[in-house]
Protein backbone atom coordinates (compact mmCIF):
# COMPACT_ATOMS: atom_id res chain seq x y z
CA UNK A 1 0.00 0.00 0.00
CA UNK A 2 1.59 3.30 -1.07
CA UNK A 3 1.38 6.50 0.98
CA UNK A 4 -1.12 8.21 -1.35
CA UNK A 5 -3.48 5.24 -1.23
CA UNK A 6 -3.20 5.12 2.56
CA UNK A 7 -3.96 8.82 2.94
CA UNK A 8 -6.99 8.55 0.67
CA UNK A 9 -8.10 5.42 2.52
CA UNK A 10 -8.04 7.37 5.79
CA UNK A 11 -10.27 10.09 4.31
CA UNK A 12 -13.40 8.39 5.67
CA UNK A 13 -11.75 8.27 9.10
CA UNK A 14 -11.70 12.08 9.12
CA UNK A 15 -15.00 12.68 7.31
CA UNK A 16 -17.25 10.06 8.87
CA UNK A 17 -15.38 10.27 12.17
CA UNK A 18 -16.07 13.99 12.60
CA UNK A 19 -19.43 14.19 10.81
CA UNK A 20 -21.69 13.05 13.70
CA UNK A 21 -19.81 15.19 16.23
CA UNK A 22 -19.98 18.32 14.06
CA UNK A 23 -23.67 17.75 13.29
CA UNK A 24 -24.39 17.31 17.00
CA UNK A 25 -22.30 20.37 17.89
CA UNK A 26 -24.27 22.62 15.53
CA UNK A 27 -27.43 21.21 17.08
CA UNK A 28 -30.98 21.56 15.86
CA UNK A 29 -33.59 18.90 15.41
CA UNK A 30 -33.08 15.87 13.13
CA UNK A 31 -34.97 17.69 10.36
CA UNK A 32 -32.55 20.66 10.54
CA UNK A 33 -29.57 18.32 10.57
CA UNK A 34 -30.69 16.20 7.63
CA UNK A 35 -31.64 19.11 5.36
CA UNK A 36 -28.35 20.91 5.91
CA UNK A 37 -26.30 17.72 5.65
CA UNK A 38 -27.88 16.66 2.36
CA UNK A 39 -27.58 20.13 0.82
CA UNK A 40 -23.90 20.18 1.77
CA UNK A 41 -23.46 16.75 0.20
CA UNK A 42 -25.21 17.92 -2.98
CA UNK A 43 -22.94 20.99 -3.27
CA UNK A 44 -19.84 18.81 -2.82
CA UNK A 45 -21.08 16.16 -5.28
CA UNK A 46 -22.04 18.83 -7.82
CA UNK A 47 -18.56 20.34 -7.67
CA UNK A 48 -17.02 16.89 -8.16
CA UNK A 49 -19.29 16.24 -11.15
CA UNK A 50 -18.35 19.54 -12.81
CA UNK A 51 -14.64 19.14 -12.06
CA UNK A 52 -14.42 15.59 -13.46
CA UNK A 53 -16.78 16.14 -16.41
CA UNK A 54 -18.58 12.83 -15.92
CA UNK A 55 -21.66 11.75 -17.88
CA UNK A 56 -24.87 12.00 -15.89
CA UNK A 57 -26.59 8.60 -15.52
CA UNK A 58 -30.02 8.01 -17.03
CA UNK A 59 -32.80 5.43 -16.94
CA UNK A 60 -32.60 2.72 -14.30
CA UNK A 61 -29.08 3.77 -13.31
CA UNK A 62 -30.45 7.16 -12.31
CA UNK A 63 -33.49 5.65 -10.56
CA UNK A 64 -31.49 3.29 -8.37
CA UNK A 65 -28.93 5.98 -7.53
CA UNK A 66 -31.74 8.32 -6.42
CA UNK A 67 -33.31 5.47 -4.44
CA UNK A 68 -29.96 4.77 -2.83
CA UNK A 69 -29.62 8.40 -1.71
CA UNK A 70 -33.17 8.48 -0.36
CA UNK A 71 -32.40 5.31 1.60
CA UNK A 72 -29.36 6.90 3.19
CA UNK A 73 -31.42 9.95 4.09
CA UNK A 74 -33.97 7.80 5.94
CA UNK A 75 -31.23 5.91 7.78
CA UNK A 76 -29.48 9.14 8.80
CA UNK A 77 -32.72 10.72 10.03
CA UNK A 78 -33.19 7.75 12.33
CA UNK A 79 -29.57 8.03 13.49
CA UNK A 80 -30.04 11.72 14.31
CA UNK A 81 -33.14 10.78 16.28
CA UNK A 82 -31.11 8.19 18.22
CA UNK A 83 -28.59 10.92 19.09
CA UNK A 84 -31.36 12.66 21.02
CA UNK A 85 -31.69 9.65 23.32
CA UNK A 86 -28.13 8.44 23.91
CA UNK A 87 -25.77 10.90 22.17
CA UNK A 88 -23.52 10.30 19.19
CA UNK A 89 -20.76 8.55 21.19
CA UNK A 90 -23.14 5.71 22.09
CA UNK A 91 -25.25 5.67 18.93
CA UNK A 92 -22.40 5.55 16.40
CA UNK A 93 -20.86 2.19 17.42
CA UNK A 94 -24.34 0.63 17.44
CA UNK A 95 -25.34 1.95 14.02
CA UNK A 96 -21.92 0.94 12.62
CA UNK A 97 -22.44 -2.58 13.98
CA UNK A 98 -25.90 -2.77 12.43
CA UNK A 99 -24.57 -1.56 9.08
CA UNK A 100 -21.82 -4.18 9.16
CA UNK A 101 -24.40 -6.84 9.99
CA UNK A 102 -26.74 -5.69 7.23
CA UNK A 103 -23.99 -5.53 4.59
CA UNK A 104 -22.60 -8.92 5.58
CA UNK A 105 -25.95 -10.70 5.62
CA UNK A 106 -26.93 -9.15 2.30
CA UNK A 107 -23.63 -10.32 0.84
CA UNK A 108 -24.15 -13.87 2.12
CA UNK A 109 -27.78 -14.42 1.18
CA UNK A 110 -28.08 -12.25 -1.94
CA UNK A 111 -24.59 -12.13 -3.43
CA UNK A 112 -23.24 -15.55 -2.46
CA UNK A 113 -20.41 -14.33 -0.24
CA UNK A 114 -18.71 -16.61 2.31
CA UNK A 115 -19.02 -19.83 0.26
CA UNK A 116 -18.60 -23.06 2.18
CA UNK A 117 -19.52 -24.08 5.72
CA UNK A 118 -16.20 -23.04 7.31
CA UNK A 119 -16.36 -19.51 5.92
CA UNK A 120 -19.96 -19.14 7.05
CA UNK A 121 -19.12 -20.32 10.58
CA UNK A 122 -16.22 -17.87 10.81
CA UNK A 123 -18.33 -15.08 9.34
CA UNK A 124 -21.31 -15.55 11.62
CA UNK A 125 -19.01 -15.86 14.64
CA UNK A 126 -17.52 -12.49 13.65
CA UNK A 127 -21.01 -10.99 13.45
CA UNK A 128 -21.73 -12.19 16.98
CA UNK A 129 -18.49 -10.51 18.11
CA UNK A 130 -19.61 -7.29 16.41
CA UNK A 131 -22.86 -7.37 18.38
CA UNK A 132 -20.96 -8.02 21.61
CA UNK A 133 -18.64 -5.12 20.84
CA UNK A 134 -21.57 -2.80 20.14
CA UNK A 135 -23.22 -3.80 23.41
CA UNK A 136 -20.01 -3.04 25.28
CA UNK A 137 -19.81 0.48 23.85
CA UNK A 138 -23.18 1.40 25.37
CA UNK A 139 -22.64 -0.31 28.72
CA UNK A 140 -23.15 1.96 31.69
CA UNK A 141 -22.52 1.67 35.40
CA UNK A 142 -25.69 3.68 35.87
CA UNK A 143 -28.57 1.21 35.89
CA UNK A 144 -31.37 3.79 36.15
CA UNK A 145 -34.54 2.67 34.42
CA UNK A 146 -34.88 5.93 32.46
CA UNK A 147 -31.38 5.53 31.00
CA UNK A 148 -32.07 1.92 30.02
CA UNK A 149 -35.35 2.91 28.38
CA UNK A 150 -33.59 5.61 26.35
CA UNK A 151 -31.03 3.05 25.19
CA UNK A 152 -33.77 0.60 24.16
CA UNK A 153 -35.56 3.32 22.20
CA UNK A 154 -32.31 4.31 20.46
CA UNK A 155 -31.52 0.71 19.50
CA UNK A 156 -34.99 0.21 18.01
CA UNK A 157 -34.70 3.47 16.07
CA UNK A 158 -31.26 2.48 14.74
CA UNK A 159 -32.56 -0.95 13.72
CA UNK A 160 -35.33 0.68 11.70
CA UNK A 161 -32.81 3.08 10.19
CA UNK A 162 -30.73 0.12 9.00
CA UNK A 163 -33.39 -0.43 6.31
CA UNK A 164 -32.35 2.88 4.76
CA UNK A 165 -28.61 2.21 5.05
CA UNK A 166 -29.11 -1.23 3.47
CA UNK A 167 -30.94 0.42 0.58
CA UNK A 168 -28.10 2.93 0.23
CA UNK A 169 -25.62 0.08 -0.28
CA UNK A 170 -27.81 -2.41 -2.14
CA UNK A 171 -29.68 -0.23 -4.66
CA UNK A 172 -26.64 0.63 -6.85
CA UNK A 173 -25.87 -3.11 -7.10
CA UNK A 174 -29.04 -3.54 -9.15
CA UNK A 175 -27.29 -1.78 -12.06
CA UNK A 176 -23.79 -1.46 -13.44
CA UNK A 177 -23.42 2.16 -12.34
CA UNK A 178 -20.07 2.93 -10.76
CA UNK A 179 -19.68 4.63 -7.41
CA UNK A 180 -18.28 7.87 -8.82
CA UNK A 181 -21.06 8.10 -11.43
CA UNK A 182 -23.67 7.49 -8.72
CA UNK A 183 -22.27 10.15 -6.39
CA UNK A 184 -24.25 13.15 -7.69
CA UNK A 185 -27.63 11.42 -8.24
CA UNK A 186 -27.31 9.80 -4.81
CA UNK A 187 -26.87 13.28 -3.34
CA UNK A 188 -29.93 14.43 -5.28
CA UNK A 189 -31.94 11.55 -3.84
CA UNK A 190 -30.76 12.53 -0.35
CA UNK A 191 -31.89 16.14 -0.79
CA UNK A 192 -35.22 15.11 -2.30
CA UNK A 193 -36.01 12.84 0.66
CA UNK A 194 -34.80 15.48 3.15
CA UNK A 195 -36.98 18.20 1.59
CA UNK A 196 -40.03 15.92 1.70
CA UNK A 197 -39.31 15.21 5.36
CA UNK A 198 -38.91 18.94 5.99
CA UNK A 199 -42.23 19.72 4.32
CA UNK A 200 -43.91 17.09 6.50
CA UNK A 201 -42.72 18.88 9.65
CA UNK A 202 -43.55 22.44 8.57
CA UNK A 203 -46.88 22.56 10.41
CA UNK A 204 -45.04 22.31 13.73
CA UNK A 205 -41.96 24.35 12.85
CA UNK A 206 -40.50 25.54 9.54
CA UNK A 207 -36.96 24.09 9.29
CA UNK A 208 -36.17 25.98 6.09
CA UNK A 209 -35.95 29.39 7.77
CA UNK A 210 -33.71 28.28 10.64
CA UNK A 211 -30.05 29.32 10.70
CA UNK A 212 -29.00 26.00 12.21
CA UNK A 213 -30.38 24.16 9.17
CA UNK A 214 -27.98 25.92 6.84
CA UNK A 215 -25.06 25.69 9.26
CA UNK A 216 -25.41 21.94 8.92
CA UNK A 217 -24.22 22.28 5.30
CA UNK A 218 -20.73 22.22 6.79
CA UNK A 219 -21.35 18.79 8.33
CA UNK A 220 -22.58 17.68 4.91
CA UNK A 221 -19.19 18.57 3.44
CA UNK A 222 -17.54 16.19 5.91
CA UNK A 223 -19.92 13.36 5.01
CA UNK A 224 -19.44 13.93 1.28
CA UNK A 225 -15.65 14.07 1.63
CA UNK A 226 -15.72 10.70 3.40
CA UNK A 227 -18.05 9.14 0.82
CA UNK A 228 -15.91 10.32 -2.10
CA UNK A 229 -12.59 9.27 -0.61
CA UNK A 230 -14.08 5.86 0.19
CA UNK A 231 -15.19 5.45 -3.44
CA UNK A 232 -11.67 6.32 -4.61
CA UNK A 233 -9.99 4.17 -1.93
CA UNK A 234 -12.06 1.12 -2.90
CA UNK A 235 -10.79 1.18 -6.50
CA UNK A 236 -8.57 -1.81 -7.44
CA UNK A 237 -5.63 0.46 -8.27
CA UNK A 238 -5.82 2.09 -4.83
CA UNK A 239 -6.60 0.04 -1.69
CA UNK A 240 -9.25 -2.28 -3.15
CA UNK A 241 -12.73 -2.90 -1.77
CA UNK A 242 -11.77 -5.04 1.23
CA UNK A 243 -8.95 -2.89 2.60
CA UNK A 244 -10.78 0.32 1.72
CA UNK A 245 -13.82 -0.83 3.66
CA UNK A 246 -11.81 -1.76 6.74
CA UNK A 247 -9.99 1.59 6.69
CA UNK A 248 -13.33 3.40 6.44
CA UNK A 249 -14.69 1.62 9.51
CA UNK A 250 -11.98 3.15 11.69
CA UNK A 251 -14.18 6.25 11.61
CA UNK A 252 -16.33 4.76 14.38
CA UNK A 253 -13.41 5.17 16.80
CA UNK A 254 -13.01 8.89 16.06
CA UNK A 255 -16.79 9.45 16.07
CA UNK A 256 -17.09 7.82 19.48
CA UNK A 257 -14.10 9.54 21.09
CA UNK A 258 -14.90 13.03 19.75
CA UNK A 259 -18.47 12.63 20.97
CA UNK A 260 -17.17 11.82 24.44
CA UNK A 261 -14.58 14.59 24.69
CA UNK A 262 -16.05 17.42 22.61
CA UNK A 263 -19.76 16.97 23.33
CA UNK A 264 -19.30 16.18 27.02
CA UNK A 265 -20.90 12.74 26.64
CA UNK A 266 -18.72 11.64 29.52
CA UNK A 267 -18.05 8.08 30.65
CA UNK A 268 -16.52 6.73 33.85
CA UNK A 269 -13.07 5.13 33.69
CA UNK A 270 -14.62 1.66 33.73
CA UNK A 271 -17.15 2.59 31.02
CA UNK A 272 -14.34 4.06 28.92
CA UNK A 273 -12.27 0.87 29.18
CA UNK A 274 -15.25 -1.30 28.20
CA UNK A 275 -16.07 1.07 25.32
CA UNK A 276 -12.53 0.89 23.90
CA UNK A 277 -12.54 -2.92 24.13
CA UNK A 278 -15.90 -2.94 22.34
CA UNK A 279 -14.59 -0.71 19.55
CA UNK A 280 -11.57 -2.97 19.08
CA UNK A 281 -13.84 -6.02 18.86
CA UNK A 282 -15.99 -4.30 16.21
CA UNK A 283 -12.96 -3.35 14.10
CA UNK A 284 -11.29 -6.76 14.36
CA UNK A 285 -14.51 -8.63 13.56
CA UNK A 286 -15.23 -6.28 10.66
CA UNK A 287 -11.79 -7.06 9.25
CA UNK A 288 -12.51 -10.78 9.51
CA UNK A 289 -15.83 -10.48 7.63
CA UNK A 290 -14.21 -8.55 4.79
CA UNK A 291 -11.29 -10.90 4.20
CA UNK A 292 -13.22 -14.20 4.31
CA UNK A 293 -12.87 -15.73 0.86
Coordinates of C-alpha atoms in Angstrom, one line a residue:
X1 CA 0.0 0.0 0.0
X2 CA 1.6 3.3 -1.1
X3 CA 1.4 6.5 1.0
X4 CA -1.1 8.2 -1.4
X5 CA -3.5 5.2 -1.2
X6 CA -3.2 5.1 2.6
X7 CA -4.0 8.8 2.9
X8 CA -7.0 8.6 0.7
X9 CA -8.1 5.4 2.5
X10 CA -8.0 7.4 5.8
X11 CA -10.3 10.1 4.3
X12 CA -13.4 8.4 5.7
X13 CA -11.7 8.3 9.1
X14 CA -11.7 12.1 9.1
X15 CA -15.0 12.7 7.3
X16 CA -17.3 10.1 8.9
X17 CA -15.4 10.3 12.2
X18 CA -16.1 14.0 12.6
X19 CA -19.4 14.2 10.8
X20 CA -21.7 13.0 13.7
X21 CA -19.8 15.2 16.2
X22 CA -20.0 18.3 14.1
X23 CA -23.7 17.7 13.3
X24 CA -24.4 17.3 17.0
X25 CA -22.3 20.4 17.9
X26 CA -24.3 22.6 15.5
X27 CA -27.4 21.2 17.1
X28 CA -31.0 21.6 15.9
X29 CA -33.6 18.9 15.4
X30 CA -33.1 15.9 13.1
X31 CA -35.0 17.7 10.4
X32 CA -32.5 20.7 10.5
X33 CA -29.6 18.3 10.6
X34 CA -30.7 16.2 7.6
X35 CA -31.6 19.1 5.4
X36 CA -28.4 20.9 5.9
X37 CA -26.3 17.7 5.6
X38 CA -27.9 16.7 2.4
X39 CA -27.6 20.1 0.8
X40 CA -23.9 20.2 1.8
X41 CA -23.5 16.8 0.2
X42 CA -25.2 17.9 -3.0
X43 CA -22.9 21.0 -3.3
X44 CA -19.8 18.8 -2.8
X45 CA -21.1 16.2 -5.3
X46 CA -22.0 18.8 -7.8
X47 CA -18.6 20.3 -7.7
X48 CA -17.0 16.9 -8.2
X49 CA -19.3 16.2 -11.2
X50 CA -18.4 19.5 -12.8
X51 CA -14.6 19.1 -12.1
X52 CA -14.4 15.6 -13.5
X53 CA -16.8 16.1 -16.4
X54 CA -18.6 12.8 -15.9
X55 CA -21.7 11.7 -17.9
X56 CA -24.9 12.0 -15.9
X57 CA -26.6 8.6 -15.5
X58 CA -30.0 8.0 -17.0
X59 CA -32.8 5.4 -16.9
X60 CA -32.6 2.7 -14.3
X61 CA -29.1 3.8 -13.3
X62 CA -30.5 7.2 -12.3
X63 CA -33.5 5.7 -10.6
X64 CA -31.5 3.3 -8.4
X65 CA -28.9 6.0 -7.5
X66 CA -31.7 8.3 -6.4
X67 CA -33.3 5.5 -4.4
X68 CA -30.0 4.8 -2.8
X69 CA -29.6 8.4 -1.7
X70 CA -33.2 8.5 -0.4
X71 CA -32.4 5.3 1.6
X72 CA -29.4 6.9 3.2
X73 CA -31.4 10.0 4.1
X74 CA -34.0 7.8 5.9
X75 CA -31.2 5.9 7.8
X76 CA -29.5 9.1 8.8
X77 CA -32.7 10.7 10.0
X78 CA -33.2 7.7 12.3
X79 CA -29.6 8.0 13.5
X80 CA -30.0 11.7 14.3
X81 CA -33.1 10.8 16.3
X82 CA -31.1 8.2 18.2
X83 CA -28.6 10.9 19.1
X84 CA -31.4 12.7 21.0
X85 CA -31.7 9.6 23.3
X86 CA -28.1 8.4 23.9
X87 CA -25.8 10.9 22.2
X88 CA -23.5 10.3 19.2
X89 CA -20.8 8.5 21.2
X90 CA -23.1 5.7 22.1
X91 CA -25.2 5.7 18.9
X92 CA -22.4 5.6 16.4
X93 CA -20.9 2.2 17.4
X94 CA -24.3 0.6 17.4
X95 CA -25.3 1.9 14.0
X96 CA -21.9 0.9 12.6
X97 CA -22.4 -2.6 14.0
X98 CA -25.9 -2.8 12.4
X99 CA -24.6 -1.6 9.1
X100 CA -21.8 -4.2 9.2
X101 CA -24.4 -6.8 10.0
X102 CA -26.7 -5.7 7.2
X103 CA -24.0 -5.5 4.6
X104 CA -22.6 -8.9 5.6
X105 CA -26.0 -10.7 5.6
X106 CA -26.9 -9.1 2.3
X107 CA -23.6 -10.3 0.8
X108 CA -24.2 -13.9 2.1
X109 CA -27.8 -14.4 1.2
X110 CA -28.1 -12.2 -1.9
X111 CA -24.6 -12.1 -3.4
X112 CA -23.2 -15.6 -2.5
X113 CA -20.4 -14.3 -0.2
X114 CA -18.7 -16.6 2.3
X115 CA -19.0 -19.8 0.3
X116 CA -18.6 -23.1 2.2
X117 CA -19.5 -24.1 5.7
X118 CA -16.2 -23.0 7.3
X119 CA -16.4 -19.5 5.9
X120 CA -20.0 -19.1 7.0
X121 CA -19.1 -20.3 10.6
X122 CA -16.2 -17.9 10.8
X123 CA -18.3 -15.1 9.3
X124 CA -21.3 -15.5 11.6
X125 CA -19.0 -15.9 14.6
X126 CA -17.5 -12.5 13.6
X127 CA -21.0 -11.0 13.4
X128 CA -21.7 -12.2 17.0
X129 CA -18.5 -10.5 18.1
X130 CA -19.6 -7.3 16.4
X131 CA -22.9 -7.4 18.4
X132 CA -21.0 -8.0 21.6
X133 CA -18.6 -5.1 20.8
X134 CA -21.6 -2.8 20.1
X135 CA -23.2 -3.8 23.4
X136 CA -20.0 -3.0 25.3
X137 CA -19.8 0.5 23.9
X138 CA -23.2 1.4 25.4
X139 CA -22.6 -0.3 28.7
X140 CA -23.2 2.0 31.7
X141 CA -22.5 1.7 35.4
X142 CA -25.7 3.7 35.9
X143 CA -28.6 1.2 35.9
X144 CA -31.4 3.8 36.2
X145 CA -34.5 2.7 34.4
X146 CA -34.9 5.9 32.5
X147 CA -31.4 5.5 31.0
X148 CA -32.1 1.9 30.0
X149 CA -35.4 2.9 28.4
X150 CA -33.6 5.6 26.3
X151 CA -31.0 3.0 25.2
X152 CA -33.8 0.6 24.2
X153 CA -35.6 3.3 22.2
X154 CA -32.3 4.3 20.5
X155 CA -31.5 0.7 19.5
X156 CA -35.0 0.2 18.0
X157 CA -34.7 3.5 16.1
X158 CA -31.3 2.5 14.7
X159 CA -32.6 -1.0 13.7
X160 CA -35.3 0.7 11.7
X161 CA -32.8 3.1 10.2
X162 CA -30.7 0.1 9.0
X163 CA -33.4 -0.4 6.3
X164 CA -32.3 2.9 4.8
X165 CA -28.6 2.2 5.0
X166 CA -29.1 -1.2 3.5
X167 CA -30.9 0.4 0.6
X168 CA -28.1 2.9 0.2
X169 CA -25.6 0.1 -0.3
X170 CA -27.8 -2.4 -2.1
X171 CA -29.7 -0.2 -4.7
X172 CA -26.6 0.6 -6.8
X173 CA -25.9 -3.1 -7.1
X174 CA -29.0 -3.5 -9.1
X175 CA -27.3 -1.8 -12.1
X176 CA -23.8 -1.5 -13.4
X177 CA -23.4 2.2 -12.3
X178 CA -20.1 2.9 -10.8
X179 CA -19.7 4.6 -7.4
X180 CA -18.3 7.9 -8.8
X181 CA -21.1 8.1 -11.4
X182 CA -23.7 7.5 -8.7
X183 CA -22.3 10.2 -6.4
X184 CA -24.3 13.2 -7.7
X185 CA -27.6 11.4 -8.2
X186 CA -27.3 9.8 -4.8
X187 CA -26.9 13.3 -3.3
X188 CA -29.9 14.4 -5.3
X189 CA -31.9 11.6 -3.8
X190 CA -30.8 12.5 -0.4
X191 CA -31.9 16.1 -0.8
X192 CA -35.2 15.1 -2.3
X193 CA -36.0 12.8 0.7
X194 CA -34.8 15.5 3.1
X195 CA -37.0 18.2 1.6
X196 CA -40.0 15.9 1.7
X197 CA -39.3 15.2 5.4
X198 CA -38.9 18.9 6.0
X199 CA -42.2 19.7 4.3
X200 CA -43.9 17.1 6.5
X201 CA -42.7 18.9 9.7
X202 CA -43.5 22.4 8.6
X203 CA -46.9 22.6 10.4
X204 CA -45.0 22.3 13.7
X205 CA -42.0 24.4 12.8
X206 CA -40.5 25.5 9.5
X207 CA -37.0 24.1 9.3
X208 CA -36.2 26.0 6.1
X209 CA -36.0 29.4 7.8
X210 CA -33.7 28.3 10.6
X211 CA -30.0 29.3 10.7
X212 CA -29.0 26.0 12.2
X213 CA -30.4 24.2 9.2
X214 CA -28.0 25.9 6.8
X215 CA -25.1 25.7 9.3
X216 CA -25.4 21.9 8.9
X217 CA -24.2 22.3 5.3
X218 CA -20.7 22.2 6.8
X219 CA -21.3 18.8 8.3
X220 CA -22.6 17.7 4.9
X221 CA -19.2 18.6 3.4
X222 CA -17.5 16.2 5.9
X223 CA -19.9 13.4 5.0
X224 CA -19.4 13.9 1.3
X225 CA -15.7 14.1 1.6
X226 CA -15.7 10.7 3.4
X227 CA -18.1 9.1 0.8
X228 CA -15.9 10.3 -2.1
X229 CA -12.6 9.3 -0.6
X230 CA -14.1 5.9 0.2
X231 CA -15.2 5.4 -3.4
X232 CA -11.7 6.3 -4.6
X233 CA -10.0 4.2 -1.9
X234 CA -12.1 1.1 -2.9
X235 CA -10.8 1.2 -6.5
X236 CA -8.6 -1.8 -7.4
X237 CA -5.6 0.5 -8.3
X238 CA -5.8 2.1 -4.8
X239 CA -6.6 0.0 -1.7
X240 CA -9.2 -2.3 -3.1
X241 CA -12.7 -2.9 -1.8
X242 CA -11.8 -5.0 1.2
X243 CA -9.0 -2.9 2.6
X244 CA -10.8 0.3 1.7
X245 CA -13.8 -0.8 3.7
X246 CA -11.8 -1.8 6.7
X247 CA -10.0 1.6 6.7
X248 CA -13.3 3.4 6.4
X249 CA -14.7 1.6 9.5
X250 CA -12.0 3.1 11.7
X251 CA -14.2 6.3 11.6
X252 CA -16.3 4.8 14.4
X253 CA -13.4 5.2 16.8
X254 CA -13.0 8.9 16.1
X255 CA -16.8 9.5 16.1
X256 CA -17.1 7.8 19.5
X257 CA -14.1 9.5 21.1
X258 CA -14.9 13.0 19.7
X259 CA -18.5 12.6 21.0
X260 CA -17.2 11.8 24.4
X261 CA -14.6 14.6 24.7
X262 CA -16.1 17.4 22.6
X263 CA -19.8 17.0 23.3
X264 CA -19.3 16.2 27.0
X265 CA -20.9 12.7 26.6
X266 CA -18.7 11.6 29.5
X267 CA -18.1 8.1 30.7
X268 CA -16.5 6.7 33.8
X269 CA -13.1 5.1 33.7
X270 CA -14.6 1.7 33.7
X271 CA -17.2 2.6 31.0
X272 CA -14.3 4.1 28.9
X273 CA -12.3 0.9 29.2
X274 CA -15.2 -1.3 28.2
X275 CA -16.1 1.1 25.3
X276 CA -12.5 0.9 23.9
X277 CA -12.5 -2.9 24.1
X278 CA -15.9 -2.9 22.3
X279 CA -14.6 -0.7 19.6
X280 CA -11.6 -3.0 19.1
X281 CA -13.8 -6.0 18.9
X282 CA -16.0 -4.3 16.2
X283 CA -13.0 -3.3 14.1
X284 CA -11.3 -6.8 14.4
X285 CA -14.5 -8.6 13.6
X286 CA -15.2 -6.3 10.7
X287 CA -11.8 -7.1 9.2
X288 CA -12.5 -10.8 9.5
X289 CA -15.8 -10.5 7.6
X290 CA -14.2 -8.5 4.8
X291 CA -11.3 -10.9 4.2
X292 CA -13.2 -14.2 4.3
X293 CA -12.9 -15.7 0.9

